[in-house]
């Protein structure tokens, strides 16, 4: 099945790439910061048609359309375009993210970094890869020497303290903090050992479930801010090399 997941992630990526740099029909979702373009929807359509044709009975949970219940134990969790704001503004950092779950466990994770043409992939128990290169997380233990990443939820303006307190704490305690605008790619960079840790306070399953497996298969650790497992309803996300997990958790739980 994994080659099929990669095939459709690349096809959707090709569609997105062909629309990059053109003008877009932008619609607002919850507020003016939370946008969706025609390309998100076209990529989503393509992936859903592919799943229905090749894997009838598989369920689908996809960002723009929501839940389509299946009749089997399989569920595809899809972010057809992670990094929509970047895409709409011409910043070439956006990916397609697909996780396949069997009985609620992620068994495949694929993140396609479209503009770099890098396929991040993982199969449970078989390691994770960026194209053909096996991934492993970093070995840094000292937070002061770590490069971290985060993301800001679309309701940040309404709920700033929740986000900014943690952001400034990590700015003080780490080497640097980046904000790329694609949670799925942030996760892959943790798996690759580029980022030592990534956190986001309010996130959705389509942003993180593929990245979760890719990180775990690279030897990293993912949890919510209290160390609990990540599932389909988890809102908080902490992903690290494992070695700084406790230190980051402590900071995330300070006021
Ligand atoms: C967003 C990105 C961003 C993260 C937001 C996500 P979208 O996804 O992953 O980095 O900070 O929380 O919603 O809207 O571009 O698919
Ligand atoms: Ca997303
Ligand atoms: Ca999206």
Tab-separated table of C-alpha atoms and ligand atoms in Angstrom:
chain	number	residue	atom	x	y	z
A	1	UNK	CA	0.000	0.000	0.000
A	2	UNK	CA	2.821	2.460	0.790
A	3	UNK	CA	3.808	2.934	-2.903
A	4	UNK	CA	0.186	3.848	-3.611
A	5	UNK	CA	0.165	6.428	-0.811
A	6	UNK	CA	3.360	7.927	-2.222
A	7	UNK	CA	1.939	7.881	-5.756
A	8	UNK	CA	-1.094	9.970	-4.833
A	9	UNK	CA	0.869	12.334	-2.564
A	10	UNK	CA	3.162	13.078	-5.525
A	11	UNK	CA	0.247	13.479	-7.933
A	12	UNK	CA	-1.418	15.963	-5.589
A	13	UNK	CA	1.941	17.696	-5.167
A	14	UNK	CA	2.265	18.048	-8.930
A	15	UNK	CA	-1.187	19.668	-9.119
A	16	UNK	CA	-0.252	22.092	-6.321
A	17	UNK	CA	3.088	22.934	-7.953
A	18	UNK	CA	1.358	23.718	-11.252
A	19	UNK	CA	-0.856	26.231	-9.442
A	20	UNK	CA	1.936	27.815	-7.415
A	21	UNK	CA	2.672	31.447	-8.228
A	22	UNK	CA	-0.684	31.950	-9.964
A	23	UNK	CA	-3.502	34.033	-8.539
A	24	UNK	CA	-5.826	32.237	-6.171
A	25	UNK	CA	-9.416	32.223	-5.148
A	26	UNK	CA	-9.053	32.737	-1.386
A	27	UNK	CA	-11.890	31.964	1.003
A	28	UNK	CA	-11.907	32.596	4.759
A	29	UNK	CA	-12.647	29.743	7.128
A	30	UNK	CA	-12.896	30.776	10.820
A	31	UNK	CA	-11.295	34.214	10.275
A	32	UNK	CA	-9.291	36.276	7.795
A	33	UNK	CA	-6.045	34.499	8.795
A	34	UNK	CA	-7.498	31.048	8.226
A	35	UNK	CA	-7.736	30.636	4.470
A	36	UNK	CA	-8.391	27.983	1.893
A	37	UNK	CA	-7.722	28.173	-1.853
A	38	UNK	CA	-9.153	26.380	-4.852
A	39	UNK	CA	-5.925	24.368	-4.943
A	40	UNK	CA	-6.428	22.891	-1.441
A	41	UNK	CA	-9.800	21.646	-2.637
A	42	UNK	CA	-8.575	20.382	-6.018
A	43	UNK	CA	-5.743	18.436	-4.355
A	44	UNK	CA	-8.154	17.029	-1.784
A	45	UNK	CA	-10.580	15.967	-4.521
A	46	UNK	CA	-7.830	14.172	-6.396
A	47	UNK	CA	-6.715	12.238	-3.305
A	48	UNK	CA	-10.242	11.293	-2.264
A	49	UNK	CA	-11.097	9.993	-5.758
A	50	UNK	CA	-7.885	7.946	-5.716
A	51	UNK	CA	-8.683	6.382	-2.329
A	52	UNK	CA	-12.260	5.588	-3.313
A	53	UNK	CA	-11.133	3.989	-6.570
A	54	UNK	CA	-8.154	2.010	-5.246
A	55	UNK	CA	-9.276	1.271	-1.692
A	56	UNK	CA	-13.086	1.117	-1.611
A	57	UNK	CA	-14.418	0.954	1.946
A	58	UNK	CA	-11.496	2.880	3.454
A	59	UNK	CA	-12.573	5.817	5.609
A	60	UNK	CA	-11.279	9.332	5.011
A	61	UNK	CA	-10.687	12.247	7.365
A	62	UNK	CA	-9.533	15.213	5.328
A	63	UNK	CA	-9.102	18.842	6.349
A	64	UNK	CA	-11.528	20.575	4.004
A	65	UNK	CA	-14.219	17.913	3.712
A	66	UNK	CA	-14.134	16.313	7.172
A	67	UNK	CA	-14.971	12.689	7.942
A	68	UNK	CA	-16.208	10.206	5.345
A	69	UNK	CA	-16.868	6.990	7.216
A	70	UNK	CA	-15.651	3.752	5.680
A	71	UNK	CA	-16.661	0.129	6.112
A	72	UNK	CA	-13.196	-1.236	6.932
A	73	UNK	CA	-10.612	-0.762	9.712
A	74	UNK	CA	-8.628	1.660	7.534
A	75	UNK	CA	-8.750	5.463	7.800
A	76	UNK	CA	-6.810	7.917	5.638
A	77	UNK	CA	-6.051	11.178	7.441
A	78	UNK	CA	-5.229	13.788	4.845
A	79	UNK	CA	-3.936	17.330	4.713
A	80	UNK	CA	-4.045	17.978	0.971
A	81	UNK	CA	-1.987	21.164	1.361
A	82	UNK	CA	-0.210	21.865	4.623
A	83	UNK	CA	1.161	25.381	4.432
A	84	UNK	CA	-1.728	27.098	2.647
A	85	UNK	CA	-0.726	30.573	3.829
A	86	UNK	CA	2.796	30.071	2.450
A	87	UNK	CA	1.350	28.742	-0.809
A	88	UNK	CA	-1.062	31.644	-1.218
A	89	UNK	CA	1.695	34.227	-0.570
A	90	UNK	CA	4.278	32.622	-2.847
A	91	UNK	CA	6.528	31.171	-0.145
A	92	UNK	CA	7.693	27.750	-1.391
A	93	UNK	CA	7.222	25.821	1.871
A	94	UNK	CA	4.182	23.528	1.715
A	95	UNK	CA	3.546	19.799	1.616
A	96	UNK	CA	0.979	17.064	1.132
A	97	UNK	CA	0.522	14.967	4.286
A	98	UNK	CA	-1.168	11.547	4.361
A	99	UNK	CA	-1.390	9.108	7.259
A	100	UNK	CA	-3.057	5.720	6.930
A	101	UNK	CA	-4.474	4.285	10.132
A	102	UNK	CA	-5.517	0.665	10.722
A	103	UNK	CA	-7.619	0.134	13.840
A	104	UNK	CA	-6.623	3.646	15.017
A	105	UNK	CA	-2.856	3.021	14.681
A	106	UNK	CA	-0.848	4.925	12.096
A	107	UNK	CA	0.704	2.281	9.819
A	108	UNK	CA	1.937	4.546	6.996
A	109	UNK	CA	2.976	8.180	6.977
A	110	UNK	CA	3.875	10.137	3.857
A	111	UNK	CA	4.769	13.821	3.647
A	112	UNK	CA	5.658	15.162	0.219
A	113	UNK	CA	7.786	18.306	0.251
A	114	UNK	CA	6.664	19.561	-3.121
A	115	UNK	CA	9.180	22.248	-4.077
A	116	UNK	CA	12.209	20.248	-2.850
A	117	UNK	CA	10.819	17.040	-4.376
A	118	UNK	CA	11.497	15.077	-1.202
A	119	UNK	CA	9.235	12.218	-0.148
A	120	UNK	CA	9.264	11.588	3.595
A	121	UNK	CA	7.848	8.151	4.299
A	122	UNK	CA	7.466	5.671	7.117
A	123	UNK	CA	5.922	2.266	7.567
A	124	UNK	CA	5.349	1.084	11.124
A	125	UNK	CA	8.327	-0.968	12.259
A	126	UNK	CA	10.390	-0.320	9.118
A	127	UNK	CA	12.116	3.027	9.739
A	128	UNK	CA	11.567	6.344	8.043
A	129	UNK	CA	13.183	7.843	4.974
A	130	UNK	CA	13.650	11.080	3.053
A	131	UNK	CA	13.715	9.750	-0.511
A	132	UNK	CA	16.150	6.825	-0.078
A	133	UNK	CA	17.979	8.157	2.995
A	134	UNK	CA	17.181	6.656	6.360
A	135	UNK	CA	16.254	9.244	8.976
A	136	UNK	CA	17.330	9.537	12.564
A	137	UNK	CA	16.679	12.221	15.118
A	138	UNK	CA	19.391	14.449	16.570
A	139	UNK	CA	21.460	13.544	19.616
A	140	UNK	CA	21.476	16.939	21.301
A	141	UNK	CA	20.665	16.915	24.996
A	142	UNK	CA	21.290	20.521	26.012
A	143	UNK	CA	18.256	22.688	25.242
A	144	UNK	CA	20.469	25.762	25.082
A	145	UNK	CA	22.146	24.263	21.975
A	146	UNK	CA	18.902	23.114	20.322
A	147	UNK	CA	17.079	24.426	17.269
A	148	UNK	CA	13.322	24.291	17.853
A	149	UNK	CA	10.252	24.930	15.741
A	150	UNK	CA	6.693	25.889	16.496
A	151	UNK	CA	3.492	26.951	14.814
A	152	UNK	CA	0.728	29.360	15.735
A	153	UNK	CA	-2.910	28.327	15.547
A	154	UNK	CA	-5.331	30.479	13.552
A	155	UNK	CA	-7.033	31.706	16.736
A	156	UNK	CA	-3.744	33.120	18.084
A	157	UNK	CA	-5.121	36.670	18.099
A	158	UNK	CA	-7.921	35.621	20.455
A	159	UNK	CA	-5.777	33.426	22.636
A	160	UNK	CA	-2.315	35.020	22.613
A	161	UNK	CA	-1.063	34.228	26.121
A	162	UNK	CA	-1.491	30.542	25.559
A	163	UNK	CA	0.922	30.748	22.627
A	164	UNK	CA	3.286	33.626	23.343
A	165	UNK	CA	4.270	32.635	26.901
A	166	UNK	CA	5.559	29.335	25.617
A	167	UNK	CA	7.155	30.935	22.576
A	168	UNK	CA	9.134	33.467	24.619
A	169	UNK	CA	10.169	30.826	27.174
A	170	UNK	CA	11.673	28.666	24.423
A	171	UNK	CA	13.265	31.678	22.745
A	172	UNK	CA	15.111	32.318	25.999
A	173	UNK	CA	16.087	28.730	26.662
A	174	UNK	CA	17.046	27.355	23.239
A	175	UNK	CA	19.515	28.365	20.524
A	176	UNK	CA	16.689	29.528	18.244
A	177	UNK	CA	13.055	28.953	17.362
A	178	UNK	CA	11.737	28.758	13.783
A	179	UNK	CA	8.186	29.055	12.437
A	180	UNK	CA	7.975	27.569	8.936
A	181	UNK	CA	4.206	27.424	8.443
A	182	UNK	CA	3.855	23.692	7.814
A	183	UNK	CA	3.460	21.482	10.865
A	184	UNK	CA	3.904	18.327	8.782
A	185	UNK	CA	7.248	19.557	7.452
A	186	UNK	CA	8.325	20.731	10.925
A	187	UNK	CA	7.727	17.158	12.050
A	188	UNK	CA	9.809	15.702	9.220
A	189	UNK	CA	12.651	18.049	10.137
A	190	UNK	CA	12.553	16.649	13.684
A	191	UNK	CA	12.781	13.131	12.218
A	192	UNK	CA	15.706	14.270	10.070
A	193	UNK	CA	17.609	15.697	13.051
A	194	UNK	CA	17.422	19.277	11.721
A	195	UNK	CA	15.060	20.447	14.442
A	196	UNK	CA	15.617	18.976	17.899
A	197	UNK	CA	12.053	19.689	18.960
A	198	UNK	CA	8.725	21.025	17.686
A	199	UNK	CA	5.595	22.007	19.616
A	200	UNK	CA	2.254	23.494	18.773
A	201	UNK	CA	-0.505	24.323	21.248
A	202	UNK	CA	-3.576	23.631	19.138
A	203	UNK	CA	-3.392	21.372	16.161
A	204	UNK	CA	-5.389	18.876	14.077
A	205	UNK	CA	-4.807	15.203	13.241
A	206	UNK	CA	-4.200	15.896	9.532
A	207	UNK	CA	-1.307	18.218	10.475
A	208	UNK	CA	0.582	15.700	12.585
A	209	UNK	CA	-0.349	12.026	12.200
A	210	UNK	CA	1.912	11.281	9.220
A	211	UNK	CA	4.741	13.213	10.894
A	212	UNK	CA	4.165	11.349	14.150
A	213	UNK	CA	5.026	7.977	12.573
A	214	UNK	CA	7.928	9.462	10.599
A	215	UNK	CA	9.391	10.841	13.854
A	216	UNK	CA	8.827	7.669	15.867
A	217	UNK	CA	10.405	5.530	13.165
A	218	UNK	CA	13.415	7.861	13.236
A	219	UNK	CA	13.845	7.222	16.975
A	220	UNK	CA	12.042	10.338	18.234
A	221	UNK	CA	9.263	10.835	20.710
A	222	UNK	CA	5.834	12.420	20.297
A	223	UNK	CA	3.187	13.160	22.918
A	224	UNK	CA	0.862	15.837	24.164
A	225	UNK	CA	2.281	18.328	26.702
A	226	UNK	CA	1.710	15.851	29.543
A	227	UNK	CA	3.440	12.922	27.920
A	228	UNK	CA	0.235	11.193	26.760
A	229	UNK	CA	0.019	9.385	23.416
A	230	UNK	CA	-1.111	11.255	20.327
A	231	UNK	CA	-4.426	10.128	18.882
A	232	UNK	CA	-6.960	11.399	16.408
A	233	UNK	CA	-8.460	13.840	18.933
A	234	UNK	CA	-5.241	15.189	20.478
A	235	UNK	CA	-4.897	18.969	20.201
A	236	UNK	CA	-1.392	19.532	21.634
A	237	UNK	CA	1.709	18.247	19.906
A	238	UNK	CA	5.231	17.873	21.251
A	239	UNK	CA	7.782	16.098	19.066
A	240	UNK	CA	11.441	15.760	19.997
A	241	UNK	CA	14.578	13.668	19.661
A	242	UNK	CA	13.485	12.052	22.942
A	243	UNK	CA	16.445	13.488	24.828
A	244	UNK	CA	14.955	16.945	25.433
A	245	UNK	CA	11.353	15.778	25.769
A	246	UNK	CA	11.148	16.132	29.550
A	247	UNK	CA	12.831	19.550	29.508
A	248	UNK	CA	10.390	20.808	26.876
A	249	UNK	CA	7.424	19.303	28.703
A	250	UNK	CA	8.446	21.091	31.876
A	251	UNK	CA	8.537	24.464	30.101
A	252	UNK	CA	5.210	23.792	28.361
A	253	UNK	CA	3.602	23.185	31.744
A	254	UNK	CA	4.968	26.322	33.409
A	255	UNK	CA	2.711	29.383	33.414
B	1	LIG	C1	-1.329	24.958	9.259
B	1	LIG	C2	0.167	24.810	9.241
B	1	LIG	C3	0.814	25.738	10.256
B	1	LIG	C4	0.266	25.480	11.639
B	1	LIG	C5	-1.250	25.602	11.666
B	1	LIG	C6	-1.842	24.634	10.623
B	1	LIG	P1	-2.646	24.580	6.934
B	1	LIG	O1	-1.930	24.093	8.336
B	1	LIG	O2	0.547	23.480	9.510
B	1	LIG	O3	2.196	25.557	10.318
B	1	LIG	O4	0.829	26.423	12.515
B	1	LIG	O5	-1.709	25.252	12.954
B	1	LIG	O6	-3.237	24.720	10.656
B	1	LIG	O7	-3.822	25.411	7.300
B	1	LIG	O8	-1.638	25.314	6.155
B	1	LIG	O9	-3.034	23.274	6.327
B	2	LIG	CA1	-2.394	21.767	8.020
B	3	LIG	CA1	-4.311	22.244	4.858
